[in-house]
Amino acid sequence: MTPNTLTQLAAGAPVQNWLVLGPFVVKTDGHFEREYLYERQRILDIDYLAEDGGEAAVAPCVGQTHRNMGLGPKQLAWFEHADPRIHGTHYAREIIYETVQRNCVFYAAAAIDAESECHALLDLYHSGAKIWVNGELVSNEPHGLPKGIRLQWPTKVIRLKKGRNLLMVKFRPGFIADGIDFTVREVRVAPLAGEPGLPIALGRVAPMPLFTGTLDQPRQVIEAALVNSSHVAVKVGVSGCIRTRCGRRTRPR
């Protein structure tokens, strides 16, 4: 597996070296098929790799095969995908139309090499997915954005160990109308900076297209992510105008 380095990701590059496995397409009963769009999260609850130790424990490598419990080939193999966007319809092709609910699932795995242990922010777009980091489930968001549940995916705080880390995304189709929203894309991992012994970590500081003040003394709003890495409430004072997207929201001092 070609790794993605945390140094490259910290500079803003998306994850683009992947291994992909699928498609897994399972038949469902008539009642399930009639519940259009409302119960398809159930296909994410199936562990398609259970016979090989389970999806949370698998160690993917190119060409490694797994038995396919669903429609299509009896064996499916991991293959390389070198692009920030993974389109499920491209690889599933006609078999995705074998069920009314488009009961199709893919796994996408990426290796991330980190020089030291750290916390990081994980952002991505997906059409409905479960996400693991080093075997730990960090997100279960079965419905895509077009369903109207939310306007954007919340940032996930993840822990990376020193050395090789495994990011695993299991995704399914989301919105179905004139087309099918079936994708994982723009996966970004931004490490957090912190001092030893301090529970607050800082990450993703970026200028916003918003200004306050006067024409003579304009002030630009800066967005920063502040994360409480401890298990207790911490009060943080921030001077200036800072808006956080992850962790506890702070007020200017």
mmCIF file of N, CA, C and O in Angstrom, residues 37-99:
data_model
loop_
_atom_site.group_PDB
_atom_site.id
_atom_site.type_symbol
_atom_site.label_atom_id
_atom_site.label_comp_id
_atom_site.label_asym_id
_atom_site.label_seq_id
_atom_site.Cartn_x
_atom_site.Cartn_y
_atom_site.Cartn_z
ATOM 1 N N LEU A 37 -35.042 4.974 0.634
ATOM 2 C CA LEU A 37 -34.104 5.918 1.226
ATOM 3 C C LEU A 37 -34.041 5.899 2.749
ATOM 4 O O LEU A 37 -33.122 6.464 3.329
ATOM 5 N N TYR A 38 -34.965 5.267 3.451
ATOM 6 C CA TYR A 38 -35.036 5.466 4.888
ATOM 7 C C TYR A 38 -34.343 4.388 5.718
ATOM 8 O O TYR A 38 -34.095 4.593 6.889
ATOM 9 N N GLU A 39 -34.054 3.240 5.151
ATOM 10 C CA GLU A 39 -33.444 2.182 5.941
ATOM 11 C C GLU A 39 -32.156 1.647 5.328
ATOM 12 O O GLU A 39 -31.637 0.639 5.786
ATOM 13 N N ARG A 40 -31.626 2.315 4.334
ATOM 14 C CA ARG A 40 -30.469 1.762 3.651
ATOM 15 C C ARG A 40 -29.199 1.797 4.493
ATOM 16 O O ARG A 40 -28.193 1.238 4.107
ATOM 17 N N GLN A 41 -29.244 2.463 5.662
ATOM 18 C CA GLN A 41 -28.087 2.395 6.554
ATOM 19 C C GLN A 41 -27.823 0.968 7.025
ATOM 20 O O GLN A 41 -26.724 0.652 7.479
ATOM 21 N N ARG A 42 -28.841 0.093 6.913
ATOM 22 C CA ARG A 42 -28.672 -1.287 7.362
ATOM 23 C C ARG A 42 -27.591 -2.017 6.577
ATOM 24 O O ARG A 42 -26.948 -2.929 7.107
ATOM 25 N N ILE A 43 -27.351 -1.648 5.335
ATOM 26 C CA ILE A 43 -26.322 -2.345 4.564
ATOM 27 C C ILE A 43 -24.925 -1.984 5.067
ATOM 28 O O ILE A 43 -23.967 -2.711 4.799
ATOM 29 N N LEU A 44 -24.784 -0.863 5.789
ATOM 30 C CA LEU A 44 -23.502 -0.527 6.402
ATOM 31 C C LEU A 44 -23.262 -1.335 7.667
ATOM 32 O O LEU A 44 -22.123 -1.452 8.121
ATOM 33 N N ASP A 45 -24.308 -1.875 8.262
ATOM 34 C CA ASP A 45 -24.160 -2.646 9.505
ATOM 35 C C ASP A 45 -23.696 -4.078 9.247
ATOM 36 O O ASP A 45 -23.343 -4.788 10.185
ATOM 37 N N ILE A 46 -23.700 -4.507 7.997
ATOM 38 C CA ILE A 46 -23.221 -5.843 7.654
ATOM 39 C C ILE A 46 -21.697 -5.825 7.585
ATOM 40 O O ILE A 46 -21.107 -4.972 6.906
ATOM 41 N N ASP A 47 -21.053 -6.734 8.316
ATOM 42 C CA ASP A 47 -19.596 -6.862 8.235
ATOM 43 C C ASP A 47 -19.276 -7.831 7.094
ATOM 44 O O ASP A 47 -19.327 -9.044 7.257
ATOM 45 N N TYR A 48 -18.927 -7.305 5.947
ATOM 46 C CA TYR A 48 -18.673 -8.122 4.770
ATOM 47 C C TYR A 48 -17.332 -8.860 4.858
ATOM 48 O O TYR A 48 -17.053 -9.722 4.024
ATOM 49 N N LEU A 49 -16.530 -8.521 5.850
ATOM 50 C CA LEU A 49 -15.210 -9.150 6.016
ATOM 51 C C LEU A 49 -15.148 -9.995 7.282
ATOM 52 O O LEU A 49 -14.058 -10.310 7.773
ATOM 53 N N ALA A 50 -16.298 -10.385 7.798
ATOM 54 C CA ALA A 50 -16.352 -11.118 9.069
ATOM 55 C C ALA A 50 -15.571 -12.427 9.008
ATOM 56 O O ALA A 50 -14.947 -12.834 9.996
ATOM 57 N N GLU A 51 -15.596 -13.093 7.875
ATOM 58 C CA GLU A 51 -14.908 -14.379 7.748
ATOM 59 C C GLU A 51 -13.383 -14.242 7.835
ATOM 60 O O GLU A 51 -12.681 -15.221 8.081
ATOM 61 N N ASP A 52 -12.884 -13.030 7.628
ATOM 62 C CA ASP A 52 -11.436 -12.797 7.644
ATOM 63 C C ASP A 52 -11.007 -11.947 8.837
ATOM 64 O O ASP A 52 -10.029 -11.200 8.755
ATOM 65 N N GLY A 53 -11.739 -12.059 9.939
ATOM 66 C CA GLY A 53 -11.375 -11.343 11.155
ATOM 67 C C GLY A 53 -12.152 -10.070 11.409
ATOM 68 O O GLY A 53 -12.040 -9.478 12.479
ATOM 69 N N GLY A 54 -12.942 -9.621 10.439
ATOM 70 C CA GLY A 54 -13.772 -8.444 10.628
ATOM 71 C C GLY A 54 -13.178 -7.196 10.006
ATOM 72 O O GLY A 54 -11.959 -7.049 9.868
ATOM 73 N N GLU A 55 -14.056 -6.283 9.614
ATOM 74 C CA GLU A 55 -13.639 -5.078 8.906
ATOM 75 C C GLU A 55 -12.755 -4.161 9.742
ATOM 76 O O GLU A 55 -11.911 -3.439 9.205
ATOM 77 N N ALA A 56 -12.927 -4.177 11.059
ATOM 78 C CA ALA A 56 -12.123 -3.306 11.924
ATOM 79 C C ALA A 56 -10.711 -3.842 12.107
ATOM 80 O O ALA A 56 -9.817 -3.103 12.539
ATOM 81 N N ALA A 57 -10.480 -5.117 11.789
ATOM 82 C CA ALA A 57 -9.179 -5.731 12.036
ATOM 83 C C ALA A 57 -8.421 -6.065 10.761
ATOM 84 O O ALA A 57 -7.264 -6.500 10.829
ATOM 85 N N VAL A 58 -9.024 -5.879 9.608
ATOM 86 C CA VAL A 58 -8.387 -6.280 8.359
ATOM 87 C C VAL A 58 -7.152 -5.422 8.086
ATOM 88 O O VAL A 58 -7.097 -4.239 8.441
ATOM 89 N N ALA A 59 -6.144 -6.026 7.473
ATOM 90 C CA ALA A 59 -4.925 -5.322 7.070
ATOM 91 C C ALA A 59 -4.814 -5.419 5.548
ATOM 92 O O ALA A 59 -4.229 -6.374 5.024
ATOM 93 N N PRO A 60 -5.360 -4.468 4.814
ATOM 94 C CA PRO A 60 -5.445 -4.587 3.347
ATOM 95 C C PRO A 60 -4.077 -4.574 2.672
ATOM 96 O O PRO A 60 -3.142 -3.895 3.120
ATOM 97 N N CYS A 61 -3.978 -5.297 1.578
ATOM 98 C CA CYS A 61 -2.812 -5.221 0.702
ATOM 99 C C CYS A 61 -3.288 -5.504 -0.716
ATOM 100 O O CYS A 61 -4.331 -6.134 -0.927
ATOM 101 N N VAL A 62 -2.540 -5.025 -1.682
ATOM 102 C CA VAL A 62 -2.938 -5.159 -3.086
ATOM 103 C C VAL A 62 -3.074 -6.631 -3.461
ATOM 104 O O VAL A 62 -2.181 -7.441 -3.200
ATOM 105 N N GLY A 63 -4.228 -6.967 -4.042
ATOM 106 C CA GLY A 63 -4.465 -8.329 -4.494
ATOM 107 C C GLY A 63 -5.051 -9.252 -3.451
ATOM 108 O O GLY A 63 -5.470 -10.364 -3.788
ATOM 109 N N GLN A 64 -5.100 -8.840 -2.195
ATOM 110 C CA GLN A 64 -5.700 -9.673 -1.147
ATOM 111 C C GLN A 64 -7.181 -9.870 -1.448
ATOM 112 O O GLN A 64 -7.894 -8.922 -1.759
ATOM 113 N N THR A 65 -7.668 -11.109 -1.344
ATOM 114 C CA THR A 65 -9.048 -11.412 -1.725
ATOM 115 C C THR A 65 -9.902 -11.733 -0.506
ATOM 116 O O THR A 65 -9.405 -12.166 0.536
ATOM 117 N N HIS A 66 -11.204 -11.523 -0.666
ATOM 118 C CA HIS A 66 -12.202 -11.835 0.349
ATOM 119 C C HIS A 66 -13.418 -12.436 -0.353
ATOM 120 O O HIS A 66 -13.748 -12.055 -1.482
ATOM 121 N N ARG A 67 -14.083 -13.337 0.330
ATOM 122 C CA ARG A 67 -15.287 -13.936 -0.244
ATOM 123 C C ARG A 67 -16.399 -12.900 -0.334
ATOM 124 O O ARG A 67 -16.615 -12.138 0.602
ATOM 125 N N ASN A 68 -17.081 -12.896 -1.455
ATOM 126 C CA ASN A 68 -18.191 -11.983 -1.681
ATOM 127 C C ASN A 68 -19.493 -12.695 -1.319
ATOM 128 O O ASN A 68 -19.888 -13.646 -2.006
ATOM 129 N N MET A 69 -20.169 -12.237 -0.274
ATOM 130 C CA MET A 69 -21.424 -12.846 0.159
ATOM 131 C C MET A 69 -22.609 -12.405 -0.690
ATOM 132 O O MET A 69 -23.713 -12.942 -0.539
ATOM 133 N N GLY A 70 -22.396 -11.432 -1.563
ATOM 134 C CA GLY A 70 -23.509 -10.893 -2.335
ATOM 135 C C GLY A 70 -23.478 -11.293 -3.796
ATOM 136 O O GLY A 70 -22.987 -12.355 -4.168
ATOM 137 N N LEU A 71 -24.021 -10.431 -4.633
ATOM 138 C CA LEU A 71 -24.108 -10.683 -6.062
ATOM 139 C C LEU A 71 -22.762 -10.446 -6.741
ATOM 140 O O LEU A 71 -21.912 -9.729 -6.226
ATOM 141 N N GLY A 72 -22.598 -11.041 -7.902
ATOM 142 C CA GLY A 72 -21.375 -10.820 -8.661
ATOM 143 C C GLY A 72 -20.306 -11.857 -8.394
ATOM 144 O O GLY A 72 -20.611 -12.991 -7.999
ATOM 145 N N PRO A 73 -19.027 -11.515 -8.607
ATOM 146 C CA PRO A 73 -17.927 -12.471 -8.438
ATOM 147 C C PRO A 73 -17.898 -13.064 -7.034
ATOM 148 O O PRO A 73 -18.250 -12.397 -6.059
ATOM 149 N N LYS A 74 -17.470 -14.301 -6.924
ATOM 150 C CA LYS A 74 -17.405 -14.970 -5.620
ATOM 151 C C LYS A 74 -16.259 -14.460 -4.765
ATOM 152 O O LYS A 74 -16.265 -14.601 -3.547
ATOM 153 N N GLN A 75 -15.232 -13.890 -5.403
ATOM 154 C CA GLN A 75 -14.094 -13.323 -4.688
ATOM 155 C C GLN A 75 -13.878 -11.882 -5.161
ATOM 156 O O GLN A 75 -13.993 -11.580 -6.347
ATOM 157 N N LEU A 76 -13.547 -11.001 -4.209
ATOM 158 C CA LEU A 76 -13.228 -9.611 -4.527
ATOM 159 C C LEU A 76 -11.841 -9.305 -3.987
ATOM 160 O O LEU A 76 -11.466 -9.771 -2.910
ATOM 161 N N ALA A 77 -11.065 -8.528 -4.721
ATOM 162 C CA ALA A 77 -9.681 -8.234 -4.343
ATOM 163 C C ALA A 77 -9.470 -6.729 -4.177
ATOM 164 O O ALA A 77 -10.083 -5.911 -4.886
ATOM 165 N N TRP A 78 -8.583 -6.363 -3.249
ATOM 166 C CA TRP A 78 -8.193 -4.967 -3.062
ATOM 167 C C TRP A 78 -7.403 -4.498 -4.290
ATOM 168 O O TRP A 78 -6.522 -5.200 -4.788
ATOM 169 N N PHE A 79 -7.721 -3.291 -4.769
ATOM 170 C CA PHE A 79 -6.989 -2.728 -5.896
ATOM 171 C C PHE A 79 -6.615 -1.278 -5.596
ATOM 172 O O PHE A 79 -7.227 -0.614 -4.762
ATOM 173 N N GLU A 80 -5.590 -0.783 -6.284
ATOM 174 C CA GLU A 80 -5.085 0.565 -6.027
ATOM 175 C C GLU A 80 -5.946 1.619 -6.716
ATOM 176 O O GLU A 80 -6.455 1.415 -7.816
ATOM 177 N N HIS A 81 -6.064 2.755 -6.042
ATOM 178 C CA HIS A 81 -6.797 3.907 -6.580
ATOM 179 C C HIS A 81 -6.011 5.152 -6.181
ATOM 180 O O HIS A 81 -5.943 5.488 -4.999
ATOM 181 N N ALA A 82 -5.415 5.835 -7.148
ATOM 182 C CA ALA A 82 -4.574 6.994 -6.862
ATOM 183 C C ALA A 82 -5.278 8.272 -7.296
ATOM 184 O O ALA A 82 -4.988 8.851 -8.354
ATOM 185 N N ASP A 83 -6.232 8.702 -6.486
ATOM 186 C CA ASP A 83 -6.995 9.912 -6.796
ATOM 187 C C ASP A 83 -7.730 10.346 -5.535
ATOM 188 O O ASP A 83 -8.174 9.496 -4.766
ATOM 189 N N PRO A 84 -7.879 11.653 -5.296
ATOM 190 C CA PRO A 84 -8.596 12.114 -4.094
ATOM 191 C C PRO A 84 -10.085 11.786 -4.101
ATOM 192 O O PRO A 84 -10.737 11.849 -3.063
ATOM 193 N N ARG A 85 -10.628 11.434 -5.259
ATOM 194 C CA ARG A 85 -12.058 11.132 -5.381
ATOM 195 C C ARG A 85 -12.256 9.655 -5.707
ATOM 196 O O ARG A 85 -11.615 9.133 -6.619
ATOM 197 N N ILE A 86 -13.162 9.025 -4.981
ATOM 198 C CA ILE A 86 -13.523 7.640 -5.255
ATOM 199 C C ILE A 86 -15.014 7.622 -5.587
ATOM 200 O O ILE A 86 -15.845 7.964 -4.736
ATOM 201 N N HIS A 87 -15.346 7.240 -6.813
ATOM 202 C CA HIS A 87 -16.738 7.187 -7.248
ATOM 203 C C HIS A 87 -17.192 5.735 -7.289
ATOM 204 O O HIS A 87 -16.707 4.938 -8.114
ATOM 205 N N GLY A 88 -18.131 5.380 -6.423
ATOM 206 C CA GLY A 88 -18.604 4.009 -6.348
ATOM 207 C C GLY A 88 -19.267 3.540 -7.624
ATOM 208 O O GLY A 88 -19.118 2.379 -8.030
ATOM 209 N N THR A 89 -19.988 4.433 -8.309
ATOM 210 C CA THR A 89 -20.676 4.031 -9.535
ATOM 211 C C THR A 89 -19.688 3.658 -10.634
ATOM 212 O O THR A 89 -19.982 2.816 -11.485
ATOM 213 N N HIS A 90 -18.507 4.266 -10.617
ATOM 214 C CA HIS A 90 -17.501 3.963 -11.639
ATOM 215 C C HIS A 90 -17.037 2.516 -11.543
ATOM 216 O O HIS A 90 -16.870 1.839 -12.559
ATOM 217 N N TYR A 91 -16.841 2.039 -10.304
ATOM 218 C CA TYR A 91 -16.351 0.681 -10.119
ATOM 219 C C TYR A 91 -17.484 -0.352 -10.018
ATOM 220 O O TYR A 91 -17.293 -1.512 -10.353
ATOM 221 N N ALA A 92 -18.650 0.065 -9.556
ATOM 222 C CA ALA A 92 -19.764 -0.888 -9.435
ATOM 223 C C ALA A 92 -20.373 -1.222 -10.788
ATOM 224 O O ALA A 92 -20.781 -2.354 -11.046
ATOM 225 N N ARG A 93 -20.494 -0.213 -11.636
ATOM 226 C CA ARG A 93 -21.099 -0.357 -12.962
ATOM 227 C C ARG A 93 -22.524 -0.910 -12.877
ATOM 228 O O ARG A 93 -23.273 -0.558 -11.982
ATOM 229 N N GLU A 94 -22.893 -1.851 -13.748
ATOM 230 C CA GLU A 94 -24.293 -2.239 -13.866
ATOM 231 C C GLU A 94 -24.834 -2.976 -12.643
ATOM 232 O O GLU A 94 -26.042 -2.970 -12.392
ATOM 233 N N ILE A 95 -23.962 -3.597 -11.866
ATOM 234 C CA ILE A 95 -24.464 -4.417 -10.756
ATOM 235 C C ILE A 95 -25.160 -3.585 -9.689
ATOM 236 O O ILE A 95 -25.986 -4.087 -8.932
ATOM 237 N N ILE A 96 -24.887 -2.287 -9.649
ATOM 238 C CA ILE A 96 -25.531 -1.434 -8.652
ATOM 239 C C ILE A 96 -27.038 -1.357 -8.884
ATOM 240 O O ILE A 96 -27.812 -1.081 -7.965
ATOM 241 N N TYR A 97 -27.494 -1.638 -10.097
ATOM 242 C CA TYR A 97 -28.922 -1.541 -10.419
ATOM 243 C C TYR A 97 -29.667 -2.863 -10.194
ATOM 244 O O TYR A 97 -30.853 -2.957 -10.510
ATOM 245 N N GLU A 98 -29.005 -3.858 -9.621
ATOM 246 C CA GLU A 98 -29.638 -5.146 -9.355
ATOM 247 C C GLU A 98 -30.618 -5.078 -8.185
ATOM 248 O O GLU A 98 -31.442 -5.970 -8.007
ATOM 249 N N THR A 99 -30.536 -4.030 -7.352
ATOM 250 C CA THR A 99 -31.493 -3.850 -6.252
ATOM 251 C C THR A 99 -32.111 -2.461 -6.352
ATOM 252 O O THR A 99 -31.447 -1.502 -6.780
#
